[in-house]
Every structure is written in structure tokens, then in C-alpha cells.
Coordinates of N, CA and C in Angstrom, one line a residue:
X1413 N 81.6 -17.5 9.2 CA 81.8 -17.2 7.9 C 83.2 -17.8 7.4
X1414 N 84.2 -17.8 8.2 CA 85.1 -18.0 8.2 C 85.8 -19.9 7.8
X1415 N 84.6 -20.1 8.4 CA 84.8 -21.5 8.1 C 84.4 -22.3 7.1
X1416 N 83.3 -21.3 6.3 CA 83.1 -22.2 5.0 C 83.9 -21.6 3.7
X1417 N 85.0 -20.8 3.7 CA 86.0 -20.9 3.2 C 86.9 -21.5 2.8
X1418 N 87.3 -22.7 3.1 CA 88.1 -23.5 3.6 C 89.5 -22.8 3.2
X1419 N 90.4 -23.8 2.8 CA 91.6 -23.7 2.6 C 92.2 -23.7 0.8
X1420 N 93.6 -23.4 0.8 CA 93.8 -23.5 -0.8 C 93.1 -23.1 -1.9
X1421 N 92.8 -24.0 -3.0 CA 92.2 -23.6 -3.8 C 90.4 -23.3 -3.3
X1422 N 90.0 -23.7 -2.6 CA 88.7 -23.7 -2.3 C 88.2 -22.3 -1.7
X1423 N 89.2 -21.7 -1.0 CA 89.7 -20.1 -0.7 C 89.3 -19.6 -2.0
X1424 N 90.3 -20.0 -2.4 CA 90.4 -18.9 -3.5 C 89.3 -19.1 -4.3
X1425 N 88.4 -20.1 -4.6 CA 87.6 -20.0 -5.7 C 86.0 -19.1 -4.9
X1426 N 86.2 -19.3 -3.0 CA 85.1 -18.4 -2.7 C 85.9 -16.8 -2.9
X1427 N 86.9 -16.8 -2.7 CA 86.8 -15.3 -3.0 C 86.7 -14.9 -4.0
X1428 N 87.2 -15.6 -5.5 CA 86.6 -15.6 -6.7 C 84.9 -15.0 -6.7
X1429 N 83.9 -15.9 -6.3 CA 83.1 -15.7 -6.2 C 82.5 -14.3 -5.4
X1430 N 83.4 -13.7 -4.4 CA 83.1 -12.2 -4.1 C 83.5 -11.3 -4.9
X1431 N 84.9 -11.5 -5.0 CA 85.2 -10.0 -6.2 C 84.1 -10.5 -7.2
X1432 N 83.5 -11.2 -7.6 CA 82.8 -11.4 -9.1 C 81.1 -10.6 -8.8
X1433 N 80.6 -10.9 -7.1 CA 79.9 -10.3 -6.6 C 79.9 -9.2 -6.7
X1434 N 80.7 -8.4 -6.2 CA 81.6 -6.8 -6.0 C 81.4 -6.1 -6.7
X1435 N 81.9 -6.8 -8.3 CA 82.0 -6.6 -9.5 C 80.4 -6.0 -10.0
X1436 N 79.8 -6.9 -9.6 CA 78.4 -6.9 -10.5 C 77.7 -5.9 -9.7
X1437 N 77.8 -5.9 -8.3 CA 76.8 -5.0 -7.4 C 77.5 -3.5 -8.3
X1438 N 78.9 -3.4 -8.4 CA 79.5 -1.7 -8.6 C 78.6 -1.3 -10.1
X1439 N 78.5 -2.7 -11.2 CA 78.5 -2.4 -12.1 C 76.6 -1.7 -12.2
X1440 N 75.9 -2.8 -11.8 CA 74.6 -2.2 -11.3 C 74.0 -1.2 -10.7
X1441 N 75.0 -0.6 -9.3 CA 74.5 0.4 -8.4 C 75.5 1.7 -8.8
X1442 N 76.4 1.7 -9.5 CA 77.4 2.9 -9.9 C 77.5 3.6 -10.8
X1443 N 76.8 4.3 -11.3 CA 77.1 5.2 -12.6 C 78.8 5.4 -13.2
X1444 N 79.3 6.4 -12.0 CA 81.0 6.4 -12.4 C 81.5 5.3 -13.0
X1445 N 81.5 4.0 -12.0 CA 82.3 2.7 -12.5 C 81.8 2.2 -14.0
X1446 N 80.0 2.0 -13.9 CA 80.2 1.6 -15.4 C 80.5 2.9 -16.9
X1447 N 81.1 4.0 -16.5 CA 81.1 5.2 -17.4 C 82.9 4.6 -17.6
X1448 N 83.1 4.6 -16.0 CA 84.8 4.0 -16.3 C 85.4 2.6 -16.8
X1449 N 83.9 1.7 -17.0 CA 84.5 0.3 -17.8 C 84.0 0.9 -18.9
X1450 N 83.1 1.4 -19.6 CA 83.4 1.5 -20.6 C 84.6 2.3 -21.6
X1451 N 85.5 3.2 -21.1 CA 86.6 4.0 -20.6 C 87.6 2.8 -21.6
X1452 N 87.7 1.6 -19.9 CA 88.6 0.7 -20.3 C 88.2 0.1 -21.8
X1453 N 87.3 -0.2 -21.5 CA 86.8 -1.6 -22.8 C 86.8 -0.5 -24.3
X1454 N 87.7 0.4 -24.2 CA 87.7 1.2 -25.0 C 89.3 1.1 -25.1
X1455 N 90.2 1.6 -24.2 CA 91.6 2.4 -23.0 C 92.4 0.9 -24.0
X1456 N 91.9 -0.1 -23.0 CA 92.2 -1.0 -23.4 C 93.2 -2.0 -24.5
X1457 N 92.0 -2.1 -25.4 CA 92.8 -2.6 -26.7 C 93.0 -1.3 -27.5
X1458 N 93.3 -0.1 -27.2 CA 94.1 1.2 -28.0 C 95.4 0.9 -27.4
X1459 N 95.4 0.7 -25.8 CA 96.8 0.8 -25.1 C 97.5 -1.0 -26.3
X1460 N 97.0 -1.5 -26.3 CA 97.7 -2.6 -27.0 C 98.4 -2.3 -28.3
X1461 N 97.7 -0.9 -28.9 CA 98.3 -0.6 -30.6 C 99.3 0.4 -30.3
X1462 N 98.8 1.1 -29.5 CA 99.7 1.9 -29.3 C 101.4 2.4 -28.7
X1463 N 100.7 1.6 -27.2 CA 102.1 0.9 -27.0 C 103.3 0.6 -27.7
X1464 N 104.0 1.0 -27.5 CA 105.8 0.4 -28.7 C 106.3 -0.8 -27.7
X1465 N 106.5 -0.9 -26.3 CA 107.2 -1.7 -26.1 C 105.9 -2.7 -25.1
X1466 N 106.4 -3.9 -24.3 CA 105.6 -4.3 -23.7 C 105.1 -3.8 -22.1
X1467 N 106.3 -2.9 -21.9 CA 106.2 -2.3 -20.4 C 105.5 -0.9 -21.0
X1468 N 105.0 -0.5 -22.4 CA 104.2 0.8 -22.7 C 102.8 0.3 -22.1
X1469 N 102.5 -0.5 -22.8 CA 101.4 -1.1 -23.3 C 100.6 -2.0 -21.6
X1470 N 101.7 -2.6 -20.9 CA 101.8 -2.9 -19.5 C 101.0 -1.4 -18.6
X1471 N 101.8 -0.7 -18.9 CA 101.9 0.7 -18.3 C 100.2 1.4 -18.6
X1472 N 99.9 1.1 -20.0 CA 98.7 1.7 -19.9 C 97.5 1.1 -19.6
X1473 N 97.7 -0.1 -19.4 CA 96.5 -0.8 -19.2 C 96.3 -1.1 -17.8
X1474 N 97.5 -0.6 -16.7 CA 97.5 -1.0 -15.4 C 96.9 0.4 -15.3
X1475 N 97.2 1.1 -15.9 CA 96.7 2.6 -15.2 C 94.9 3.0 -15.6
X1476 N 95.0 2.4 -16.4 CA 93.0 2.0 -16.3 C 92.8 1.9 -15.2
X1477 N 93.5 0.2 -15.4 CA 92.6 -0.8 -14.3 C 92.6 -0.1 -13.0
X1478 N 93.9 0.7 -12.6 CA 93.7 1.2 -11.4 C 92.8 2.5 -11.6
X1479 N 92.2 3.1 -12.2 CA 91.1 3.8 -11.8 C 89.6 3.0 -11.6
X1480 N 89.6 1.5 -12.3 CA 88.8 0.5 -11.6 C 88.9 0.7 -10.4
X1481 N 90.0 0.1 -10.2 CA 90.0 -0.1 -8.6 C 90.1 0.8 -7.8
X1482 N 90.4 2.1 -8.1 CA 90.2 3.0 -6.4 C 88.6 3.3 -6.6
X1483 N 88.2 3.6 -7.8 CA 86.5 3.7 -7.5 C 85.9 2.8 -6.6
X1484 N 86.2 1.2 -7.2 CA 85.4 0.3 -6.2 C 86.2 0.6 -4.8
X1485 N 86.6 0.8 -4.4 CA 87.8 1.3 -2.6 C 86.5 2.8 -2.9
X1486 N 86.4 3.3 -3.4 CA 85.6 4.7 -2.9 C 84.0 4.2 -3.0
X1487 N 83.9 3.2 -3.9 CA 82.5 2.9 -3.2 C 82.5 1.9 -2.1
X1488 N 83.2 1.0 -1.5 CA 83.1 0.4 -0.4 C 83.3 1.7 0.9
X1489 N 83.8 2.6 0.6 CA 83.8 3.8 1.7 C 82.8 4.6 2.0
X1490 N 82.1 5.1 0.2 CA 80.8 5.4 0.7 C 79.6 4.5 1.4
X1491 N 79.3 3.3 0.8 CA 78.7 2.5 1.3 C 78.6 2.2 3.2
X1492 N 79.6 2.3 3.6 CA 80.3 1.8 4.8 C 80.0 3.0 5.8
X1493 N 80.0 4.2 4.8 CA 79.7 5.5 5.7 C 78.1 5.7 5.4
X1494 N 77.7 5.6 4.3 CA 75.9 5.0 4.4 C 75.6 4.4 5.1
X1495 N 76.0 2.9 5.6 CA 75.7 2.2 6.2 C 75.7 2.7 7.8
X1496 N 76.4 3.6 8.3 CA 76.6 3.8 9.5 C 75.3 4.9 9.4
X1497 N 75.0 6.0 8.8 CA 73.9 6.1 8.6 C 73.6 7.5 8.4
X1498 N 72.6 7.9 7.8 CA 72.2 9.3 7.1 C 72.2 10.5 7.3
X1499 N 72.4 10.4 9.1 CA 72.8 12.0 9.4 C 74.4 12.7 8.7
X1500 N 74.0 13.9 8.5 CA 75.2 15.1 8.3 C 76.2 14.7 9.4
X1501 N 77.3 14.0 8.9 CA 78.7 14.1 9.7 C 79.7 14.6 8.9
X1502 N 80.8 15.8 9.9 CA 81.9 16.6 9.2 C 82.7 14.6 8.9
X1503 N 82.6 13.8 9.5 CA 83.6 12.6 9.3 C 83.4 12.3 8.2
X1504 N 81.8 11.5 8.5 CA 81.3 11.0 6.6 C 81.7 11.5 5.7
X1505 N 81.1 13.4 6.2 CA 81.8 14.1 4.5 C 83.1 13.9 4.5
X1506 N 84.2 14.1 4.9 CA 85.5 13.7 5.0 C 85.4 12.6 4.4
X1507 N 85.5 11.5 4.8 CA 85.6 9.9 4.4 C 85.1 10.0 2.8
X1508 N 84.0 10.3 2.6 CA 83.4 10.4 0.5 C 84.7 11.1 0.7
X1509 N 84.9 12.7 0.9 CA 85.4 13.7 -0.2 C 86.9 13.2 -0.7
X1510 N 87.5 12.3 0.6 CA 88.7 11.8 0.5 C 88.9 10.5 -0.3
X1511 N 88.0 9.6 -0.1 CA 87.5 8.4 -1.5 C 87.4 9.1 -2.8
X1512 N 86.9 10.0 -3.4 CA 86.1 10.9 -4.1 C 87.7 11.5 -4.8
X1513 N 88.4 12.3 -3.8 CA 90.0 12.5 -4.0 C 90.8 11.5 -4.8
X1514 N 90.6 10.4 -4.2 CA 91.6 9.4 -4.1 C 91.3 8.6 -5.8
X1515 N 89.8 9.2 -6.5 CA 89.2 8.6 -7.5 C 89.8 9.7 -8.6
X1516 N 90.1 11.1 -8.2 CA 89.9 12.3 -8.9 C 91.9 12.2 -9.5
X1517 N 92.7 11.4 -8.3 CA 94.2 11.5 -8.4 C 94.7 10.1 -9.2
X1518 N 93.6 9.1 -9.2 CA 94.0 7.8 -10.0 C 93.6 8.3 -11.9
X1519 N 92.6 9.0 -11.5 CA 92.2 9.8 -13.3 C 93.3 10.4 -13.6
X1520 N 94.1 11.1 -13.2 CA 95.3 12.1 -13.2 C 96.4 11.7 -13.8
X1521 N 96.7 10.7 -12.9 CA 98.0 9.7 -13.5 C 97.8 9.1 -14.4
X1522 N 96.8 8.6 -14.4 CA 95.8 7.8 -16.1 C 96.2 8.6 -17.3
X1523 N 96.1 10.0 -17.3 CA 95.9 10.7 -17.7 C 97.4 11.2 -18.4
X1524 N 98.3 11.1 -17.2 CA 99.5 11.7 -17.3 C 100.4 10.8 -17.9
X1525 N 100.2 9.4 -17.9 CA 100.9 8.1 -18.2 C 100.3 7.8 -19.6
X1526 N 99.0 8.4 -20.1 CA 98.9 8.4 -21.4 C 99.3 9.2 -22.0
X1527 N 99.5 10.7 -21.3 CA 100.6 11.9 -22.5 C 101.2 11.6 -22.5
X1528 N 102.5 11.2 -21.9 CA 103.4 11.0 -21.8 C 104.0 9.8 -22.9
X1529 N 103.0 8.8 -23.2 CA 103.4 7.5 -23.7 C 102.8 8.1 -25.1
X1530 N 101.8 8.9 -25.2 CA 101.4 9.3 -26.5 C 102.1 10.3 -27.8
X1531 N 102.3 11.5 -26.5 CA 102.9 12.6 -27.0 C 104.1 13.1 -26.5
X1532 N 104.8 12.2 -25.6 CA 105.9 12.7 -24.8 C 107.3 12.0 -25.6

């Protein structure tokens, strides 16, 4: 696999090609993710009006995006612990509940970076 990657830009345009993958499988198989782009595609251009300065407005749209992204990191975990396979393990459950966590503490700061920039 490794070798039809090549190098430089040609790297980069197959990995292009995976996140874009990634992207479409989360958007298709995830309820949460697509409830959370619509979130952004909302979050988004409000954080642009709202914002006063360019590190507000920086500030609120990074904190979206990052509840994007630990979701997809918590569905690559559950998947991974699917993938190993269906019986009841105290690990599995561990592995979700702590993905699941890690999705529950990126909403939080979302959350806390918009009072703050709103009403603070």
C-alpha cells in the first residue's frame, strides 16, 4: 500500500483522497457527525458575525471543527473495536465510553468558548 503513494505532492493528493473518503463513509454511516455538521454549517458563518476580533471568530470556528474531529477519532475507535468483534468486552466498553467521553468534553469547550465570546 505503501508504495502507491508515492512521494510529495502525489502523497498528499492520495491522502486527500482518504480524508475525503473518511469524510463521506462518517457522513453516511453516523447520525451524531451528520447532526454535528449541520451544527457547523450553521456555528460557522454566525461565528464570522459575531466574532469582534479575528482570533474571536478563529476561536469559534476551530472549536466546531474540533468537535468534527474527535467524533470522527470516536468513530474510528468504535469501528476498530467492532471490527475486533461482537462479544461483550469490559475493554471494548471502555474504549467507546472513553471515545464517547472524549466527544462529550470537545461539546463542552464548544460550548464554553461560545459563552464566553457571547456573553462573557
Amino acid at each position: 500500500m505503501a508504495s502507491d503513494q508515492g512521494h510529495g505532492w502525489r502523497h498528499a493528493l492520495v491522502a486527500l483522497r482518504y480524508s475525503w473518503k473518511g469524510l463521506r463513509t462518517a457522513w453516511r454511516k453516523e447520525e451524531a457527525f451528520r447532526q454535528e455538521v449541520l451544527v457547523a454549517l450553521v456555528a460557522v458563518p454566525v461565528a464570522l458575525f459575531v466574532g469582534e476580533t479575528a482570533l474571536e471568530r478563529a476561536l469559534l470556528i476551530a472549536v466546531v471543527l474540533q468537535v468534527l474531529m474527535v467524533e470522527l477519532l470516536n468513530t474510528g475507535i468504535e469501528n476498530v473495536v467492532d471490527r475486533i468483534g461482537p462479544d461483550p468486552h469490559k475493554l471494548s466498553g471502555r474504549a467507546k465510553d472513553v471515545g464517547s467521553a472524549a466527544v462529550l468534553l470537545a461539546i463542552v469547550i464548544a460550548a464554553v468558548v461560545w459563552g464566553f465570546v457571547l456573553f462573557g
